[in-house]
mmCIF file of C-alpha atoms and ligand atoms in Angstrom:
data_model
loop_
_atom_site.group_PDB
_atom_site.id
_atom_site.type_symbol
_atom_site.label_atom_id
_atom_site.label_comp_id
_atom_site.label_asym_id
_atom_site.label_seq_id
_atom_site.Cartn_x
_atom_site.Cartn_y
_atom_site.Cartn_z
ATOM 1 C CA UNK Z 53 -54.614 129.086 -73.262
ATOM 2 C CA UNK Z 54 -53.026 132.272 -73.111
ATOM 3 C CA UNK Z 55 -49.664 130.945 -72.081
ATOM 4 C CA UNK Z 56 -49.760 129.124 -75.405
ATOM 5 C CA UNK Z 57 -51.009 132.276 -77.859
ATOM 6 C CA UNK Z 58 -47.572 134.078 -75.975
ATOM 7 C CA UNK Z 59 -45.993 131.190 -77.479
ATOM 8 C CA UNK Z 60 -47.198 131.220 -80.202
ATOM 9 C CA UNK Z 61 -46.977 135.137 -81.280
ATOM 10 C CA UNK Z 62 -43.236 134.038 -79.851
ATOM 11 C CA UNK Z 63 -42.416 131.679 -82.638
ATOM 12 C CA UNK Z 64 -44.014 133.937 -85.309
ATOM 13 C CA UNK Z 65 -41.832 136.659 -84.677
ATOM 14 C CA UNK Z 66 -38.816 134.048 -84.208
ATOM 15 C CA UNK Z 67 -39.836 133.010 -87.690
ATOM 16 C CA UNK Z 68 -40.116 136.517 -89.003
ATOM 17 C CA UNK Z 69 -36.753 137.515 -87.793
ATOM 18 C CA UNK Z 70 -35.514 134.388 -90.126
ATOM 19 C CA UNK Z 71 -37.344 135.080 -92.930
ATOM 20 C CA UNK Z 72 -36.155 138.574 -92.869
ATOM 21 C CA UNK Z 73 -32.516 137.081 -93.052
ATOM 22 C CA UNK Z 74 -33.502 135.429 -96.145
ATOM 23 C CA UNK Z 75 -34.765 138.421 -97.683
ATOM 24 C CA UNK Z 76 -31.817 140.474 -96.860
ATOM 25 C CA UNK Z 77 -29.352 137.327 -98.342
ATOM 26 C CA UNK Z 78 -31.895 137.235 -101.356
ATOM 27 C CA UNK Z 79 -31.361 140.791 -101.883
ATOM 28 C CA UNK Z 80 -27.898 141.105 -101.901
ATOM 29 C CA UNK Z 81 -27.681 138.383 -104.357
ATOM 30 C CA UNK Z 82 -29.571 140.249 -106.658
ATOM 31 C CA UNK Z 83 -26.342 142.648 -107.415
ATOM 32 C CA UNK Z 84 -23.933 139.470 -107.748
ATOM 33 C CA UNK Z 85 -26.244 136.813 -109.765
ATOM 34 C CA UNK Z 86 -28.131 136.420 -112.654
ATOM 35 C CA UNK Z 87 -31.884 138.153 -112.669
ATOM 36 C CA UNK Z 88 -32.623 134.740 -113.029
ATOM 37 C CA UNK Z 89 -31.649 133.242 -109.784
ATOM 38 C CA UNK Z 90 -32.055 136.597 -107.696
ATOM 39 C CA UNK Z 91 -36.088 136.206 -108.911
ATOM 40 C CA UNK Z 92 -36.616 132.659 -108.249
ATOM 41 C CA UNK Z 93 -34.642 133.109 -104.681
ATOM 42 C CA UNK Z 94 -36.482 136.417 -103.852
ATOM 43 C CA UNK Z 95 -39.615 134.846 -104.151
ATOM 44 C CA UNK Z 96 -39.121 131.624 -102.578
ATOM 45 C CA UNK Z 97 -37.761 134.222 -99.498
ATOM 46 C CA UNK Z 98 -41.583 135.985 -100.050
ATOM 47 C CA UNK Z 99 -43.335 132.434 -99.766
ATOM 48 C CA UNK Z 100 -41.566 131.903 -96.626
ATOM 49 C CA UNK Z 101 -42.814 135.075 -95.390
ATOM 50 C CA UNK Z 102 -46.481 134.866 -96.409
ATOM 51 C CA UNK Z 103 -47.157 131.639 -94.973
ATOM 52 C CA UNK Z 104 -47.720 130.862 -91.408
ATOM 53 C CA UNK Z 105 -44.641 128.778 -92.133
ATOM 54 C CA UNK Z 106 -43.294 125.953 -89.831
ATOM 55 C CA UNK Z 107 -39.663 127.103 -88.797
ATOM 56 C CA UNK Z 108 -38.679 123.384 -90.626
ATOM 57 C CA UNK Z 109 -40.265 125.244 -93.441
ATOM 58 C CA UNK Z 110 -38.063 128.643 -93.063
ATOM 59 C CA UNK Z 111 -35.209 126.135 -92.782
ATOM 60 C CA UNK Z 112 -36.703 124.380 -96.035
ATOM 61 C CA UNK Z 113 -36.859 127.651 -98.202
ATOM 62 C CA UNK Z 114 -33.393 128.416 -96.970
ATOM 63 C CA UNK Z 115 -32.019 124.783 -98.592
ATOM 64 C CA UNK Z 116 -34.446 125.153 -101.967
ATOM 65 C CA UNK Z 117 -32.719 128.814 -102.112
ATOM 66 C CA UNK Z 118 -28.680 127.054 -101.907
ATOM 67 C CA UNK Z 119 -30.070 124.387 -104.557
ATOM 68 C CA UNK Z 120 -31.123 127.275 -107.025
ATOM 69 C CA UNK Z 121 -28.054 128.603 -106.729
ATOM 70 C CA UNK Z 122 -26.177 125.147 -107.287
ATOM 71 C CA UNK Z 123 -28.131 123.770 -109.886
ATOM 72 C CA UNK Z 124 -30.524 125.745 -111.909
ATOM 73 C CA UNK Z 125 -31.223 129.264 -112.963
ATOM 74 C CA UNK Z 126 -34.302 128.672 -114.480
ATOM 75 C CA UNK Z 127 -37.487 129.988 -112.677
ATOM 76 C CA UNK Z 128 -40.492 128.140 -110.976
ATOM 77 C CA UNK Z 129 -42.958 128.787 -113.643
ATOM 78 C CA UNK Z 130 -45.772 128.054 -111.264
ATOM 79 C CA UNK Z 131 -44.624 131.153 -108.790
ATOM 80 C CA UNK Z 132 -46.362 134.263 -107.768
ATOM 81 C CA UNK Z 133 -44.731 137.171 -106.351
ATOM 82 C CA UNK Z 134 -47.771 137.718 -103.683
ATOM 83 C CA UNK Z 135 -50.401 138.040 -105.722
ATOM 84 C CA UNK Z 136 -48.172 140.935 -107.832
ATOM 85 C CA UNK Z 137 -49.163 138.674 -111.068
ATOM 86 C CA UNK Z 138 -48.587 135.797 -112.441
ATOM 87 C CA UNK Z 139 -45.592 135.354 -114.674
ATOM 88 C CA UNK Z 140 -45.288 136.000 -117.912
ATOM 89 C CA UNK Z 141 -44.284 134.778 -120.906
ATOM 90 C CA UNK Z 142 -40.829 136.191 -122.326
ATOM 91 C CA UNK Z 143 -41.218 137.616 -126.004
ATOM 92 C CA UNK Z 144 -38.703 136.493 -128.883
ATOM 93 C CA UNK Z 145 -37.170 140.201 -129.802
ATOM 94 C CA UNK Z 146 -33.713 138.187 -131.147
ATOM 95 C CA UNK Z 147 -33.017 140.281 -134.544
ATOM 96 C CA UNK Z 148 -34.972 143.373 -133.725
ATOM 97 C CA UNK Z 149 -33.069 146.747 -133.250
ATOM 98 C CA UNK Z 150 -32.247 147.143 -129.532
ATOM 99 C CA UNK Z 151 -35.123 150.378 -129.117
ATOM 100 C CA UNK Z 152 -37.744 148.374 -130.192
ATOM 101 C CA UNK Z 153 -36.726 145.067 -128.258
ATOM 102 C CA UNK Z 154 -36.729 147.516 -125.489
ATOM 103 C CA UNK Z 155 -39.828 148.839 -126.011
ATOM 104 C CA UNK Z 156 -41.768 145.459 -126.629
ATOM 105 C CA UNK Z 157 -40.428 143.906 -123.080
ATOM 106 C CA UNK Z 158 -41.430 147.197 -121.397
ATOM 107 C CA UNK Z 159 -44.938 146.750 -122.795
ATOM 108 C CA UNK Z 160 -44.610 142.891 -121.547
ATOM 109 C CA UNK Z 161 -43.883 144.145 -118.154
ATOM 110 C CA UNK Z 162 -40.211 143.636 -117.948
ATOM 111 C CA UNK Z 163 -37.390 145.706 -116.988
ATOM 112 C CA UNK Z 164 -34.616 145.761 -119.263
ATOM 113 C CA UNK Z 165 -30.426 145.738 -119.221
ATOM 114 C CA UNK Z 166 -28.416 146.513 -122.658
ATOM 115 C CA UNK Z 167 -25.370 144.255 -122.927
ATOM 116 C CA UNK Z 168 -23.386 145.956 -126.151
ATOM 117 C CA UNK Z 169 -20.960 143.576 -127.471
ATOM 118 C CA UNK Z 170 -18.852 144.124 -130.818
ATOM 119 C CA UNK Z 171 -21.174 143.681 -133.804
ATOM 120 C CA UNK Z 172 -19.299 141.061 -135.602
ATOM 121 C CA UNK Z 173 -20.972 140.715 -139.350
ATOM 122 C CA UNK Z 174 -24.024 141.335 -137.753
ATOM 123 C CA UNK Z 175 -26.123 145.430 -137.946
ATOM 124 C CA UNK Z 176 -25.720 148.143 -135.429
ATOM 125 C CA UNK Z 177 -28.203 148.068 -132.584
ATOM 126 C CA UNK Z 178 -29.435 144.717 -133.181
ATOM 127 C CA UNK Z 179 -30.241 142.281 -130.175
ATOM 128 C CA UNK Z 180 -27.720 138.947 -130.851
ATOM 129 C CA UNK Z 181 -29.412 137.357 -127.747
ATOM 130 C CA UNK Z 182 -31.410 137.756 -124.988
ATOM 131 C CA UNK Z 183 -31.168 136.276 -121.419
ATOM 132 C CA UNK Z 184 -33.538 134.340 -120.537
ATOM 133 C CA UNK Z 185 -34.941 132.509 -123.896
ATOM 134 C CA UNK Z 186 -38.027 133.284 -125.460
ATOM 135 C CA UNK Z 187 -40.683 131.368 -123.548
ATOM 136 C CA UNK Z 188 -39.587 131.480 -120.213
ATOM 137 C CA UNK Z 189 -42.219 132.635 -117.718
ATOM 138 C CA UNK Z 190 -41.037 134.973 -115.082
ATOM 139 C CA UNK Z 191 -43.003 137.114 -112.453
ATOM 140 C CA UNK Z 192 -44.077 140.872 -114.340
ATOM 141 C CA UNK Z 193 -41.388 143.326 -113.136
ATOM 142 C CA UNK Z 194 -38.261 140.852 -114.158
ATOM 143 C CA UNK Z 195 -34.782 141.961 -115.529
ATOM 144 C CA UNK Z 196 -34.412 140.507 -119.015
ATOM 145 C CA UNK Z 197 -30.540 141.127 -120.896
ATOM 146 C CA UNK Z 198 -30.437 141.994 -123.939
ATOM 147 C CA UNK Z 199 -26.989 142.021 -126.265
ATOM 148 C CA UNK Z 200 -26.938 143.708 -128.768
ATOM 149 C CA UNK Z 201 -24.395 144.993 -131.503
ATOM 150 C CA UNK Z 202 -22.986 147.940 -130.892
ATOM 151 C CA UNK Z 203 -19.600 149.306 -132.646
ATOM 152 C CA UNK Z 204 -18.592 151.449 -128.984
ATOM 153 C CA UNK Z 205 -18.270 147.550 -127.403
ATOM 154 C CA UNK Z 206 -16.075 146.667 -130.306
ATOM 155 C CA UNK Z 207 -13.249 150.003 -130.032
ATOM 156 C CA UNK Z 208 -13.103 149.665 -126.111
ATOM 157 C CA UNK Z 209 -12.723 146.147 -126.309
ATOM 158 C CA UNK Z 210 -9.507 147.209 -128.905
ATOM 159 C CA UNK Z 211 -8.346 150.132 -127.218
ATOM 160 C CA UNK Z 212 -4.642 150.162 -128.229
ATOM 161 C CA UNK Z 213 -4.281 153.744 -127.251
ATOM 162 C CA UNK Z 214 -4.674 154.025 -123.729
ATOM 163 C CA UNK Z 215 -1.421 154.142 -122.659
ATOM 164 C CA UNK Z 216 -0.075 150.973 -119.642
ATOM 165 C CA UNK Z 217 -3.202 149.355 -121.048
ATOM 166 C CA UNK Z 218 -2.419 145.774 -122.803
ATOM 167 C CA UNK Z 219 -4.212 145.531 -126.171
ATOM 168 C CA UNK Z 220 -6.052 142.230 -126.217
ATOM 169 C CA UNK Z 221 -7.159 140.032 -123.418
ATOM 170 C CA UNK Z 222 -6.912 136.574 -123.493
ATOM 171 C CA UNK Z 223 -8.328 134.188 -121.299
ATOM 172 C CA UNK Z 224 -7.044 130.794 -120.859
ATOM 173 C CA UNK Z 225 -8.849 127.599 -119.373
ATOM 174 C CA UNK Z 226 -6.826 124.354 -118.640
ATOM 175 C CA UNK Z 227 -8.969 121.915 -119.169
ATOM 176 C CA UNK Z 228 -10.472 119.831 -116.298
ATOM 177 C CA UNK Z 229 -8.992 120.061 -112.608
ATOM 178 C CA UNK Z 230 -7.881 117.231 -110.189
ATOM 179 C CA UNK Z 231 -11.078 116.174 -108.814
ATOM 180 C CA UNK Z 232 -14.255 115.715 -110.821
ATOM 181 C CA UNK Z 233 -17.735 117.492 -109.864
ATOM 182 C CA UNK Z 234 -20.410 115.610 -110.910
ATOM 183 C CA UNK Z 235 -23.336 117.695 -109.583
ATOM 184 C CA UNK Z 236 -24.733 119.813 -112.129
ATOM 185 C CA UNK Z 237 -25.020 123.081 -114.088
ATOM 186 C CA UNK Z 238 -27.392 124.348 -116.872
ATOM 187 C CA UNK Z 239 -25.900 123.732 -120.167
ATOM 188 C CA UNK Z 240 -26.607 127.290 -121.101
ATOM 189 C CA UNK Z 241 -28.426 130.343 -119.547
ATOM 190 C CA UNK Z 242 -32.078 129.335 -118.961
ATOM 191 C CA UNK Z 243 -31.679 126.280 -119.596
ATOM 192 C CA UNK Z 244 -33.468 122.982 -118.042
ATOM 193 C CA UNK Z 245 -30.478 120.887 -119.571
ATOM 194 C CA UNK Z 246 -27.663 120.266 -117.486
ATOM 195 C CA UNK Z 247 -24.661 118.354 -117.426
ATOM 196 C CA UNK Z 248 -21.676 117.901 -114.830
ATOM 197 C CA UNK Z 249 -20.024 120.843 -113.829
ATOM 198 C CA UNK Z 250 -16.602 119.351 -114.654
ATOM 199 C CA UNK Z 251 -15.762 115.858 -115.780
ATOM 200 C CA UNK Z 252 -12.532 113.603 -115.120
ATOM 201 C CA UNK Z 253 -10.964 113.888 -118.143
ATOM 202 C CA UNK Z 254 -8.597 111.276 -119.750
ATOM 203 C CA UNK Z 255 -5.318 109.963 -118.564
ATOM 204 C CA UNK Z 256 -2.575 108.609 -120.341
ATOM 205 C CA UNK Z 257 -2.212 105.070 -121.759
ATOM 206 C CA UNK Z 258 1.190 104.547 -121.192
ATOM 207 C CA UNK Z 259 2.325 107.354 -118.615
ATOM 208 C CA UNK Z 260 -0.443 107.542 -117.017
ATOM 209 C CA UNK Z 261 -0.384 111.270 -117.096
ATOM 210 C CA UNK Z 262 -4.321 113.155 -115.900
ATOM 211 C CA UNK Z 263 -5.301 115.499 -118.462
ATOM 212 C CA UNK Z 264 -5.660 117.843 -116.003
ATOM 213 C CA UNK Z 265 -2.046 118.316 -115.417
ATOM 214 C CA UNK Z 266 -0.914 118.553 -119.278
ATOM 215 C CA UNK Z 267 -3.435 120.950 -119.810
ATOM 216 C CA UNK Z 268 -1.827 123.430 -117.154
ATOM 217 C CA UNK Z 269 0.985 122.740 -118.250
ATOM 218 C CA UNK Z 270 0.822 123.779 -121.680
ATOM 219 C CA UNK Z 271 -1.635 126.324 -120.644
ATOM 220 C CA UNK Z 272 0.966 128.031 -118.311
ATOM 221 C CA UNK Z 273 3.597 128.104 -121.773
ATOM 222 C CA UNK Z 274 0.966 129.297 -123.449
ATOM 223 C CA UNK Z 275 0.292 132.013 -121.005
ATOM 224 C CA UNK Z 276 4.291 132.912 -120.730
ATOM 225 C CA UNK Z 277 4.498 133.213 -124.594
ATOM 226 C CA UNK Z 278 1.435 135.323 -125.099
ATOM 227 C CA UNK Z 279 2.903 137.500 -122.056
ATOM 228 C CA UNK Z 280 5.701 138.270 -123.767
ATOM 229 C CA UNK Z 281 3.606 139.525 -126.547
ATOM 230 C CA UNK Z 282 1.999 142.082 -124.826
ATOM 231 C CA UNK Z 283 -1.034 140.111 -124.526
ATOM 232 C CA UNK Z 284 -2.824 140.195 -121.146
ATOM 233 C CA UNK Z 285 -3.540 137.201 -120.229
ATOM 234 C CA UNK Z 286 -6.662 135.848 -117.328
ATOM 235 C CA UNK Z 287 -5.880 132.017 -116.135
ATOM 236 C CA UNK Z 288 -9.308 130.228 -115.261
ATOM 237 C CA UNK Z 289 -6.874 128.159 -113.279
ATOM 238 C CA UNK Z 290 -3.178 127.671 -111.823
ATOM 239 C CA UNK Z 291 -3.546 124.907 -110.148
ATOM 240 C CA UNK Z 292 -4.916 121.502 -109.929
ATOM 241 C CA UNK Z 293 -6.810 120.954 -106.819
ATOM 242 C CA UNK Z 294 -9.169 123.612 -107.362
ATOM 243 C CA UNK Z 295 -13.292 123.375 -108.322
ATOM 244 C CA UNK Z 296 -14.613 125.760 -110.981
ATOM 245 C CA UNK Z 297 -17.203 124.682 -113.181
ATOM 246 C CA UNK Z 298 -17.362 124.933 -117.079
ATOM 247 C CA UNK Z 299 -19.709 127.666 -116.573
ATOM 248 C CA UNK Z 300 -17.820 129.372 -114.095
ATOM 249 C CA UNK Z 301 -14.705 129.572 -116.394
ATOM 250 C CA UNK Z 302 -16.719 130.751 -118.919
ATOM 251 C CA UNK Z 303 -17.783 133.677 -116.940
ATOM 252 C CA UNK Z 304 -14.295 134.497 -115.856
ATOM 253 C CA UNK Z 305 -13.593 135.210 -119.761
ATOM 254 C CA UNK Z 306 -17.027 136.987 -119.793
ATOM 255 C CA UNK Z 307 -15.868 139.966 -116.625
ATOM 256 C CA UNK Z 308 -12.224 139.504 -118.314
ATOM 257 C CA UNK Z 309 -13.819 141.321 -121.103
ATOM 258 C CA UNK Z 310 -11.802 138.863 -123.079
ATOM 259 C CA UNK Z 311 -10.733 139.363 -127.130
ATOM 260 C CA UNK Z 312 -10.878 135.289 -126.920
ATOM 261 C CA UNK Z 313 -11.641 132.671 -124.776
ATOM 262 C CA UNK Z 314 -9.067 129.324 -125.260
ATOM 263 C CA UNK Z 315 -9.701 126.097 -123.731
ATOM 264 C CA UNK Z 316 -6.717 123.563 -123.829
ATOM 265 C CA UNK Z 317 -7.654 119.964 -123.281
ATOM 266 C CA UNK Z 318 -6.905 116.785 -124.495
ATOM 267 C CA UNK Z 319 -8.834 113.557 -125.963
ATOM 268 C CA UNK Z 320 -9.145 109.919 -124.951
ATOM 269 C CA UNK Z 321 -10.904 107.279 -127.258
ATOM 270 C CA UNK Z 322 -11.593 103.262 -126.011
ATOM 271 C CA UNK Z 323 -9.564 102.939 -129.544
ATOM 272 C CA UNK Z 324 -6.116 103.033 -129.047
ATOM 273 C CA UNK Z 325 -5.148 103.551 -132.381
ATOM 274 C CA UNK Z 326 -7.117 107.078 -133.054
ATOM 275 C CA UNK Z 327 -4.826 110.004 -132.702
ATOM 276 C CA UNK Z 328 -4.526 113.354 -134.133
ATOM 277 C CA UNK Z 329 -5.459 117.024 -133.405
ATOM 278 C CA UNK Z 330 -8.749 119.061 -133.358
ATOM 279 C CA UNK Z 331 -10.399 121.946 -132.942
ATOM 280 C CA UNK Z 332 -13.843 122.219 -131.179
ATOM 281 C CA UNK Z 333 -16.613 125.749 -131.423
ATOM 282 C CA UNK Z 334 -19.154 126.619 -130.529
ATOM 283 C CA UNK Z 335 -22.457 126.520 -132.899
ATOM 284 C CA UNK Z 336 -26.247 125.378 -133.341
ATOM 285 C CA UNK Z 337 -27.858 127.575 -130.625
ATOM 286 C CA UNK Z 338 -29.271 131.026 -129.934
ATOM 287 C CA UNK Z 339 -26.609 131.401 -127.397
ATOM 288 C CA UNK Z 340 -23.686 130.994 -129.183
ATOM 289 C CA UNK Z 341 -25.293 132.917 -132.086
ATOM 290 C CA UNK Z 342 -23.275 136.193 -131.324
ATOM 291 C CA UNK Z 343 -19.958 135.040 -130.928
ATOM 292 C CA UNK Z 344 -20.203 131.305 -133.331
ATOM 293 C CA UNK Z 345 -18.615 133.391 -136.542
ATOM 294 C CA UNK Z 346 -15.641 134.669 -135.046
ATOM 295 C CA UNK Z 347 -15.282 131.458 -132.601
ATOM 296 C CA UNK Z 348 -15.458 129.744 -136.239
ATOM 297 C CA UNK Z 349 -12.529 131.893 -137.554
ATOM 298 C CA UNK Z 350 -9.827 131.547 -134.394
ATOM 299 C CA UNK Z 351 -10.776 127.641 -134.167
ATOM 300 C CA UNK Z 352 -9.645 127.278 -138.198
ATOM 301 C CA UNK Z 353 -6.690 129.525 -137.642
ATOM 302 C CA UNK Z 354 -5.454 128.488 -134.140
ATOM 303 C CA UNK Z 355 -6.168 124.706 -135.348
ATOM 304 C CA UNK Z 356 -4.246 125.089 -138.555
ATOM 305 C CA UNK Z 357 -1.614 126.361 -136.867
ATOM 306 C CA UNK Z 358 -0.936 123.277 -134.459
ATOM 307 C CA UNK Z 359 -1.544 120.790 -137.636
ATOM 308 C CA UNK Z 360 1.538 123.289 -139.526
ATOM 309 C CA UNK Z 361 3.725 123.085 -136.659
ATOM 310 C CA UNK Z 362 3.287 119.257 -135.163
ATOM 311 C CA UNK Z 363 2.241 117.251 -138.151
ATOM 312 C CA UNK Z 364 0.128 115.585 -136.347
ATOM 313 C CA UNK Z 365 -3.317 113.720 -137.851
ATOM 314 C CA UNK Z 366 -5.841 116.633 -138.554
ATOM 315 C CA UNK Z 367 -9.044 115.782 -137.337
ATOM 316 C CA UNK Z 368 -10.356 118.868 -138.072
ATOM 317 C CA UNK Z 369 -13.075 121.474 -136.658
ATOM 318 C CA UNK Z 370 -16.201 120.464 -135.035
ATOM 319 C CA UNK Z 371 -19.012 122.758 -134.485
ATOM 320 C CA UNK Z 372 -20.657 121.446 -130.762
ATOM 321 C CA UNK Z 373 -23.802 123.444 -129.230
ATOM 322 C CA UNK Z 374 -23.746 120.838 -125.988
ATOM 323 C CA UNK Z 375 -20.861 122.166 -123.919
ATOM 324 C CA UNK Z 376 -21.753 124.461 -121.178
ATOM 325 C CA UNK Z 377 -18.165 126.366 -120.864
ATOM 326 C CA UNK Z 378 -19.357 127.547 -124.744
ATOM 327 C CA UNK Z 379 -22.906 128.290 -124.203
ATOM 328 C CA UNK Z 380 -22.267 130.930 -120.954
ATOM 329 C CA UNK Z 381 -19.667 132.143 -123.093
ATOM 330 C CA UNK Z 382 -19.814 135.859 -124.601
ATOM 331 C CA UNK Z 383 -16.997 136.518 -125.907
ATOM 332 C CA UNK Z 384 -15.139 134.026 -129.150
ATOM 333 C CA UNK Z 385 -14.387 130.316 -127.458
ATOM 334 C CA UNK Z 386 -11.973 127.827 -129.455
ATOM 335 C CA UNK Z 387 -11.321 124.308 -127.206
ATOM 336 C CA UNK Z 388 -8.606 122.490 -128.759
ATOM 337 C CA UNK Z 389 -7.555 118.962 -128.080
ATOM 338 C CA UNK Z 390 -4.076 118.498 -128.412
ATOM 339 C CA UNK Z 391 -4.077 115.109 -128.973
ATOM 340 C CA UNK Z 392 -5.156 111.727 -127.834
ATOM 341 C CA UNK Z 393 -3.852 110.742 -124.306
ATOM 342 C CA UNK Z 394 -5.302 107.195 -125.438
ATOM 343 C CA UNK Z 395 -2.672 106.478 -128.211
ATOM 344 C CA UNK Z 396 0.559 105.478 -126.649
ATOM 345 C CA UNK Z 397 2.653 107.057 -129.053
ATOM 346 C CA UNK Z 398 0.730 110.779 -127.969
ATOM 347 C CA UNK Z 399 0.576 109.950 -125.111
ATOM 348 C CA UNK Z 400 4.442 109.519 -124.885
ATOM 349 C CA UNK Z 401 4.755 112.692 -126.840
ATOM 350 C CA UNK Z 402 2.508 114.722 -125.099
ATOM 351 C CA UNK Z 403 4.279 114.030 -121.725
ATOM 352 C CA UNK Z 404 7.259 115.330 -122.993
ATOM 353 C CA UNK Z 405 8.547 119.386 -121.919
ATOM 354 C CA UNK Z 406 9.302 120.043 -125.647
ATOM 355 C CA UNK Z 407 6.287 118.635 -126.916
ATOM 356 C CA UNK Z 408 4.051 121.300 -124.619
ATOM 357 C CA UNK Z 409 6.106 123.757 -125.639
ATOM 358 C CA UNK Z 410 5.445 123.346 -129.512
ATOM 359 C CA UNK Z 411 1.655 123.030 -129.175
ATOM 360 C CA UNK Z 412 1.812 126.399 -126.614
ATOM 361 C CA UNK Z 413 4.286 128.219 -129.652
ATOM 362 C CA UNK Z 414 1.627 126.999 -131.861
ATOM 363 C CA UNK Z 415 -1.607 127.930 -130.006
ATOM 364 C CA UNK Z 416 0.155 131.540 -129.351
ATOM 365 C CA UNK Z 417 0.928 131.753 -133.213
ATOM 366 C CA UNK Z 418 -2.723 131.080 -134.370
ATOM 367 C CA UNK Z 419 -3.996 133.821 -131.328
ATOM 368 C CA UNK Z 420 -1.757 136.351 -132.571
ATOM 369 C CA UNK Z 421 -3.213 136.064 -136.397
ATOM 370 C CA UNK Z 422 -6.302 135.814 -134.695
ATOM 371 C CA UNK Z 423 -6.028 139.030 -132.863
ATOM 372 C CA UNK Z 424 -4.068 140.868 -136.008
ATOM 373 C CA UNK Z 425 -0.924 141.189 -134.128
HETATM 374 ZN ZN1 ZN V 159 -10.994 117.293 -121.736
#
């Protein structure tokens, strides 16, 4: 009897030790991820405390708390944060000025963090977008982001006076990567909707050339001739056998800080015959809301200059509000598609070294009018 209560109180404090673990782990995540995800894995950590938990079911939480991470950022709504209260609804304060957004989640119970961002056509102090949506529940207490115009965001983010300091940023994303990732990502912040965190791509009908590699490769001229320029320039990628999601990329133009975010890829169609060049941006969400106008802008410019330059078909501009390396985007995204790897005679073209190096001259024309240069 009593040999068994010793082994008992053993195991507890076996499982405490654990769960403590978790808690520190959860903790520290809190600084690096989203308030999102910190939440949802600090409170999963609390459940495993609370309860006279199994170790299986420490070593459960601890999985559930890696899957959050992987997959989803959007919280339990049926948590608790021990009996602190039950979560709450997030208010809609998109379009208010950024005092009285602040002062409406405060009343809601949340805690608040200002993300200024260059105000565009849109009024000083006015929240863009908030993080999460309107409608998600989330334990009282909870970080929501709010960006909002502000002019300051706009003159750092120009700041052609600071001496050894370039004067735009520009980040470029190759398209795709060697091997595909078919697990999954939220299509935007908050979001139940998710989609594969980076596809194959399309290969060539002729030279069989992966998308993946003629997207670095004009990518990397692209990055040489913007260089040159002055421009400073963040890769999402220099290689091929790497794995970074859409999202991810899009957050490596987001802590770039950068002026524009340019995505090179190319297209593939079951009809041989299409061919031609477009231009894809972002639009038709309350993400993309803050950055869809001048996203609109460097897609018609950037896009008009690789029609000028190859004479290739112009397929035009299409606004998309489904692609997950737009939606996590805050700062201006253009993707371009440089042509179908489908149509032999692109395909051809597109493998060739002078070929890349017109499209890259092209893209780095329409960024420079872009950025005013
Ligand atoms: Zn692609």
């Amino acid at each position: 009897m009593a040999r068994s209560r010793v082994a008992r109180l053993e195991r507890t404090k076996a499982q405490r030790k654990r769960t403590r673990t978790i808690a520190i782990v959860a903790a520290s995540l809190v600084v690096t991820v989203s308030a999102g995800i910190a939440i949802a894995v600090a409170v999963r950590a609390a459940q495993g405390a609370s309860s006279p938990a199994s170790a299986q079911d420490v070593g459960a939480t601890r999985a559930s708390v890696h899957e959050d991470l992987l997959t989803s950022i959007s919280p339990d709504p049926t948590m608790t944060v021990n009996g602190a209260g039950a979560p709450i609804e997030v208010p809609d304060v998109v379009g208010t000025a950024i005092e009285q957004a602040e002062t409406l989640l405060a009343l809601a119970g949340f805690s608040v963090m200002r993300v200024p961002t260059p105000p565009g056509e849109a009024a000083e102090g006015t929240v863009l977008s908030q993080e999460p949506a309107a409608g998600t529940k989330l334990p009282p207490g909870s970080e929501v982001q709010l960006i909002y115009a502000d002019s300051a965001a706009a003159s750092d983010a120009l700041a052609a006076n600071i001496p050894g300091r370039a004067r735009f940023v520009v980040c470029i994303d190759p398209g795709h990567q060697a091997r595909a990732n078919m697990t999954v990502e939220p299509i935007g912040p908050g979001s139940k909707e998710t989609k594969p965190k980076v596809t194959g791509g399309a290969t060539g009908a002729v030279t069989k050339q992966p998308e993946h590699e003629l997207a670095l490769a004009v990518s990397l001229k692209l990055k040489e001739k913007l260089e040159a320029e002055g421009i400073e320039v963040v890769m999402t990628r220099t290689a091929a056998g790497v794995d970074i999601s859409n999202r991810q990329r899009a957050e490596v133009a987001n802590n770039a800080g950068a002026d524009l975010f340019v995505r090179v890829h190319a297209d593939g169609s079951t009809n041989g015959d299409v061919r031609g060049i477009s231009a894809l941006y972002p639009s038709g969400n309350e993400w993309v809301r803050p950055i869809e106008a001048r996203s609109l802008r460097a897609a018609r410019i950037i896009h008009g200059s690789l029609i000028n330059s190859t004479g290739a078909e112009d397929r035009g501009i299409t606004p998309r509000a489904d692609i997950a390396g737009f939606n996590w985007s805050r700062v201006p995204v253009v993707l371009v598609e440089c042509g179908f790897l489908s149509n032999p005679v692109e395909d051809k073209l597109l493998a060739t070294d002078e070929y890349r190096q017109e499209l890259a001259d092209a893209i780095a024309r329409g960024i420079m009018e872009y950025l005013g240069t």
